[in-house]
Amino acid sequence: DAVLISHNHMDHLDRHSVMGLSRDQLFVVPLGMASWFHRRGRRHVVELDWWESIRLGDYRITFVPAQHWSRRSVLDENRSLWGGFVVEGPDTAVYYSGDTAYFEGFAEIGERLKPEVALLPIGAYTPRWIMQGQHLDPTEALQAFGDLGAKVLLPIHWGCFRLSEEPLGEPPAWLEALAKEKGLEEQVHLWPIGGGYPLKAS
């Protein structure tokens, strides 16, 4: 097994969660982040640059670009990379975007790696003059889903932490309304926090 870390923001990389895992746990992290884990006694760490991959058994894990940023303290802004992952396995390919705004890279990810399942963020988007450059809103998530050419959209990044001004329940309600309007109810799955989604052979 591996733990995939998209970037170093506090809501995506929690020290207590890392320390609660085995010292033998493998972490796959963006370029520039291994030292953070090493200082905490975690030695099984693989750093990846954008478009680099590793193989774990029957799976290939590729780190892909995102439109975001990194910072852990006031002195380390963008000193480590950020991004998402595409995990290709025997049954399907799954894309996890990490935090991202809308950008042209979704089409390239879709063309190069052809994910069938896309985990895309839909929350923390207001006020738009601040958030548009770093987080998708539900409309942009559907646009990114189309760019990727994926078959299933699993919305993430909503309802856990109050990071912005919209109500916590607004992102899924907005996405559900958009999916009905566009005839995508069978492709958009509003799974509950803590829920799962079965990955079947296509």
CSV table of C-alpha atoms in Angstrom, one decimal:
chain,number,residue,atom,x,y,z
A,1,ASP,CA,0.0,0.0,0.0
A,2,ALA,CA,1.0,3.6,-0.4
A,3,VAL,CA,-0.2,7.0,0.9
A,4,LEU,CA,-0.3,9.6,-1.8
A,5,ILE,CA,0.2,13.3,-0.7
A,6,SER,CA,-0.9,15.9,-3.2
A,7,HIS,CA,0.7,19.0,-1.5
A,8,ASN,CA,1.8,20.3,1.9
A,9,HIS,CA,-1.2,22.4,3.0
A,10,MET,CA,-2.4,21.7,6.5
A,11,ASP,CA,-5.8,20.2,5.4
A,12,HIS,CA,-4.0,17.7,3.1
A,13,LEU,CA,-0.9,16.9,5.2
A,14,ASP,CA,-1.6,16.4,8.9
A,15,ARG,CA,1.4,15.6,11.1
A,16,HIS,CA,-0.7,13.6,13.6
A,17,SER,CA,-2.2,11.5,10.9
A,18,VAL,CA,1.3,10.7,9.5
A,19,MET,CA,2.7,9.9,12.9
A,20,GLY,CA,-0.2,7.5,13.5
A,21,LEU,CA,0.9,5.3,10.6
A,22,SER,CA,3.5,2.7,10.6
A,23,ARG,CA,7.2,3.8,10.2
A,24,ASP,CA,7.3,1.3,7.3
A,25,GLN,CA,4.5,3.0,5.4
A,26,LEU,CA,5.4,4.1,1.9
A,27,PHE,CA,4.6,7.7,1.1
A,28,VAL,CA,4.5,9.1,-2.5
A,29,VAL,CA,4.9,12.8,-2.4
A,30,PRO,CA,5.6,15.9,-4.6
A,31,LEU,CA,9.2,17.0,-5.3
A,32,GLY,CA,10.7,18.8,-2.4
A,33,MET,CA,8.7,17.1,0.4
A,34,ALA,CA,10.7,14.1,1.4
A,35,SER,CA,12.7,16.0,4.0
A,36,TRP,CA,9.5,16.8,5.9
A,37,PHE,CA,8.8,13.1,6.3
A,38,HIS,CA,12.5,12.2,7.1
A,39,ARG,CA,12.5,14.7,10.0
A,40,ARG,CA,9.6,12.7,11.4
A,41,GLY,CA,11.3,9.3,11.1
A,42,ARG,CA,9.5,8.2,8.0
A,43,ARG,CA,12.2,6.9,5.6
A,44,HIS,CA,10.0,5.1,2.9
A,45,VAL,CA,9.3,8.2,0.8
A,46,VAL,CA,9.3,8.6,-3.0
A,47,GLU,CA,9.4,12.1,-4.4
A,48,LEU,CA,7.9,12.6,-7.9
A,49,ASP,CA,8.1,15.5,-10.3
A,50,TRP,CA,5.2,16.2,-12.7
A,51,TRP,CA,4.7,13.3,-15.1
A,52,GLU,CA,7.0,11.0,-13.2
A,53,SER,CA,5.7,7.5,-12.3
A,54,ILE,CA,6.5,4.6,-10.0
A,55,ARG,CA,5.2,1.0,-10.2
A,56,LEU,CA,3.7,-0.8,-7.2
A,57,GLY,CA,2.9,-4.4,-8.3
A,58,ASP,CA,0.2,-4.2,-10.9
A,59,TYR,CA,-0.3,-0.5,-10.5
A,60,ARG,CA,1.4,2.6,-12.0
A,61,ILE,CA,1.2,5.9,-10.1
A,62,THR,CA,1.9,9.0,-12.0
A,63,PHE,CA,2.1,12.5,-10.4
A,64,VAL,CA,0.4,15.1,-12.6
A,65,PRO,CA,0.2,18.9,-12.7
A,66,ALA,CA,-2.4,21.0,-11.0
A,67,GLN,CA,-3.1,24.8,-10.8
A,68,HIS,CA,-2.4,25.4,-7.1
A,69,TRP,CA,0.5,26.2,-4.8
A,70,SER,CA,2.3,25.0,-1.7
A,71,ARG,CA,3.2,26.5,1.7
A,72,ARG,CA,3.7,25.0,5.1
A,73,SER,CA,5.0,28.1,6.9
A,74,VAL,CA,5.7,31.8,6.1
A,75,LEU,CA,9.1,31.0,4.7
A,76,ASP,CA,8.6,28.1,2.3
A,77,GLU,CA,6.0,29.2,-0.3
A,78,ASN,CA,6.3,27.0,-3.4
A,79,ARG,CA,9.5,25.3,-2.3
A,80,SER,CA,7.8,22.0,-2.8
A,81,LEU,CA,5.6,20.9,-5.7
A,82,TRP,CA,1.9,20.2,-5.7
A,83,GLY,CA,-0.3,18.2,-8.0
A,84,GLY,CA,-2.6,15.2,-8.4
A,85,PHE,CA,-2.2,11.5,-9.2
A,86,VAL,CA,-3.4,9.0,-11.8
A,87,VAL,CA,-3.4,5.4,-10.5
A,88,GLU,CA,-3.6,2.9,-13.4
A,89,GLY,CA,-4.4,-0.7,-12.5
A,90,PRO,CA,-5.7,-3.9,-14.1
A,91,ASP,CA,-9.4,-2.7,-13.9
A,92,THR,CA,-9.4,1.0,-14.4
A,93,ALA,CA,-7.4,4.3,-14.1
A,94,VAL,CA,-8.3,6.7,-11.3
A,95,TYR,CA,-7.4,10.4,-11.3
A,96,TYR,CA,-7.2,12.3,-8.0
A,97,SER,CA,-6.6,16.0,-8.7
A,98,GLY,CA,-5.6,17.3,-5.3
A,99,ASP,CA,-6.4,20.9,-4.9
A,100,THR,CA,-6.6,22.7,-8.2
A,101,ALA,CA,-8.2,25.6,-10.1
A,102,TYR,CA,-9.4,25.1,-13.7
A,103,PHE,CA,-6.6,24.9,-16.2
A,104,GLU,CA,-5.7,23.5,-19.6
A,105,GLY,CA,-3.8,20.6,-18.0
A,106,PHE,CA,-7.0,18.6,-17.6
A,107,ALA,CA,-7.2,17.9,-21.3
A,108,GLU,CA,-3.5,16.8,-21.4
A,109,ILE,CA,-4.0,14.5,-18.4
A,110,GLY,CA,-7.0,13.0,-20.2
A,111,GLU,CA,-5.1,12.5,-23.4
A,112,ARG,CA,-2.0,11.1,-21.9
A,113,LEU,CA,-3.4,8.8,-19.2
A,114,LYS,CA,-7.1,8.3,-20.0
A,115,PRO,CA,-8.5,8.1,-16.5
A,116,GLU,CA,-12.0,6.6,-16.3
A,117,VAL,CA,-12.8,7.8,-12.7
A,118,ALA,CA,-12.1,11.4,-11.7
A,119,LEU,CA,-12.0,12.7,-8.1
A,120,LEU,CA,-12.4,16.4,-8.5
A,121,PRO,CA,-12.8,19.2,-5.8
A,122,ILE,CA,-16.0,21.1,-5.7
A,123,GLY,CA,-15.8,23.2,-2.6
A,124,ALA,CA,-14.0,26.3,-1.1
A,125,TYR,CA,-14.7,28.5,-4.0
A,126,THR,CA,-15.9,31.8,-2.6
A,127,PRO,CA,-15.1,34.7,-2.8
A,128,ARG,CA,-14.2,34.0,-6.5
A,129,TRP,CA,-11.7,36.8,-6.7
A,130,ILE,CA,-9.5,34.9,-4.2
A,131,MET,CA,-10.4,31.3,-4.9
A,132,GLN,CA,-10.7,31.2,-8.7
A,133,GLY,CA,-7.0,30.7,-9.1
A,134,GLN,CA,-6.7,27.8,-6.7
A,135,HIS,CA,-10.0,25.9,-6.3
A,136,LEU,CA,-12.7,24.6,-8.7
A,137,ASP,CA,-16.4,25.4,-8.3
A,138,PRO,CA,-19.0,22.8,-9.4
A,139,THR,CA,-19.4,24.4,-12.8
A,140,GLU,CA,-15.6,24.2,-13.4
A,141,ALA,CA,-15.4,20.7,-12.0
A,142,LEU,CA,-17.9,19.5,-14.7
A,143,GLN,CA,-15.9,21.3,-17.3
A,144,ALA,CA,-12.7,19.6,-16.1
A,145,PHE,CA,-14.6,16.3,-16.1
A,146,GLY,CA,-15.4,16.8,-19.7
A,147,ASP,CA,-11.8,17.7,-20.6
A,148,LEU,CA,-10.5,14.6,-18.9
A,149,GLY,CA,-12.9,12.4,-20.9
A,150,ALA,CA,-13.6,10.3,-17.8
A,151,LYS,CA,-16.7,8.2,-17.2
A,152,VAL,CA,-17.4,8.8,-13.5
A,153,LEU,CA,-17.0,11.9,-11.4
A,154,LEU,CA,-16.6,11.6,-7.6
A,155,PRO,CA,-16.7,15.0,-6.0
A,156,ILE,CA,-14.3,15.7,-3.2
A,157,HIS,CA,-13.0,18.7,-1.1
A,158,TRP,CA,-16.3,19.8,0.4
A,159,GLY,CA,-18.0,19.5,3.8
A,160,CYS,CA,-15.0,18.8,6.0
A,161,PHE,CA,-13.4,22.1,6.7
A,162,ARG,CA,-14.8,25.6,6.5
A,163,LEU,CA,-12.2,27.2,4.2
A,164,SER,CA,-14.3,29.8,2.4
A,165,GLU,CA,-17.6,31.7,2.5
A,166,GLU,CA,-20.1,29.4,0.8
A,167,PRO,CA,-22.3,27.1,3.1
A,168,LEU,CA,-20.8,23.7,3.6
A,169,GLY,CA,-23.8,22.0,1.9
A,170,GLU,CA,-23.9,24.3,-1.2
A,171,PRO,CA,-21.2,22.6,-3.4
A,172,PRO,CA,-22.9,19.1,-3.6
A,173,ALA,CA,-26.4,20.6,-4.1
A,174,TRP,CA,-25.1,22.9,-6.9
A,175,LEU,CA,-23.3,20.0,-8.5
A,176,GLU,CA,-26.4,17.7,-8.3
A,177,ALA,CA,-28.5,20.4,-10.0
A,178,LEU,CA,-25.9,20.9,-12.7
A,179,ALA,CA,-25.7,17.1,-13.3
A,180,LYS,CA,-29.5,16.9,-13.8
A,181,GLU,CA,-29.5,19.9,-16.1
A,182,LYS,CA,-26.8,18.4,-18.3
A,183,GLY,CA,-28.1,14.8,-18.1
A,184,LEU,CA,-25.1,13.5,-16.2
A,185,GLU,CA,-26.9,12.0,-13.2
A,186,GLU,CA,-25.5,8.5,-14.1
A,187,GLN,CA,-22.0,9.8,-14.2
A,188,VAL,CA,-21.8,12.0,-11.2
A,189,HIS,CA,-21.9,10.2,-7.8
A,190,LEU,CA,-22.4,12.3,-4.7
A,191,TRP,CA,-20.8,9.8,-2.3
A,192,PRO,CA,-21.0,10.6,1.4
A,193,ILE,CA,-18.0,11.6,3.5
A,194,GLY,CA,-16.4,8.3,4.5
A,195,GLY,CA,-18.1,6.4,1.7
A,196,GLY,CA,-16.7,4.2,-0.9
A,197,TYR,CA,-17.1,3.6,-4.6
A,198,PRO,CA,-16.5,0.1,-6.2
A,199,LEU,CA,-14.1,0.0,-9.1
A,200,LYS,CA,-15.1,-2.6,-11.6
A,201,ALA,CA,-13.5,-3.8,-14.8
A,202,SER,CA,-14.7,-1.8,-17.8
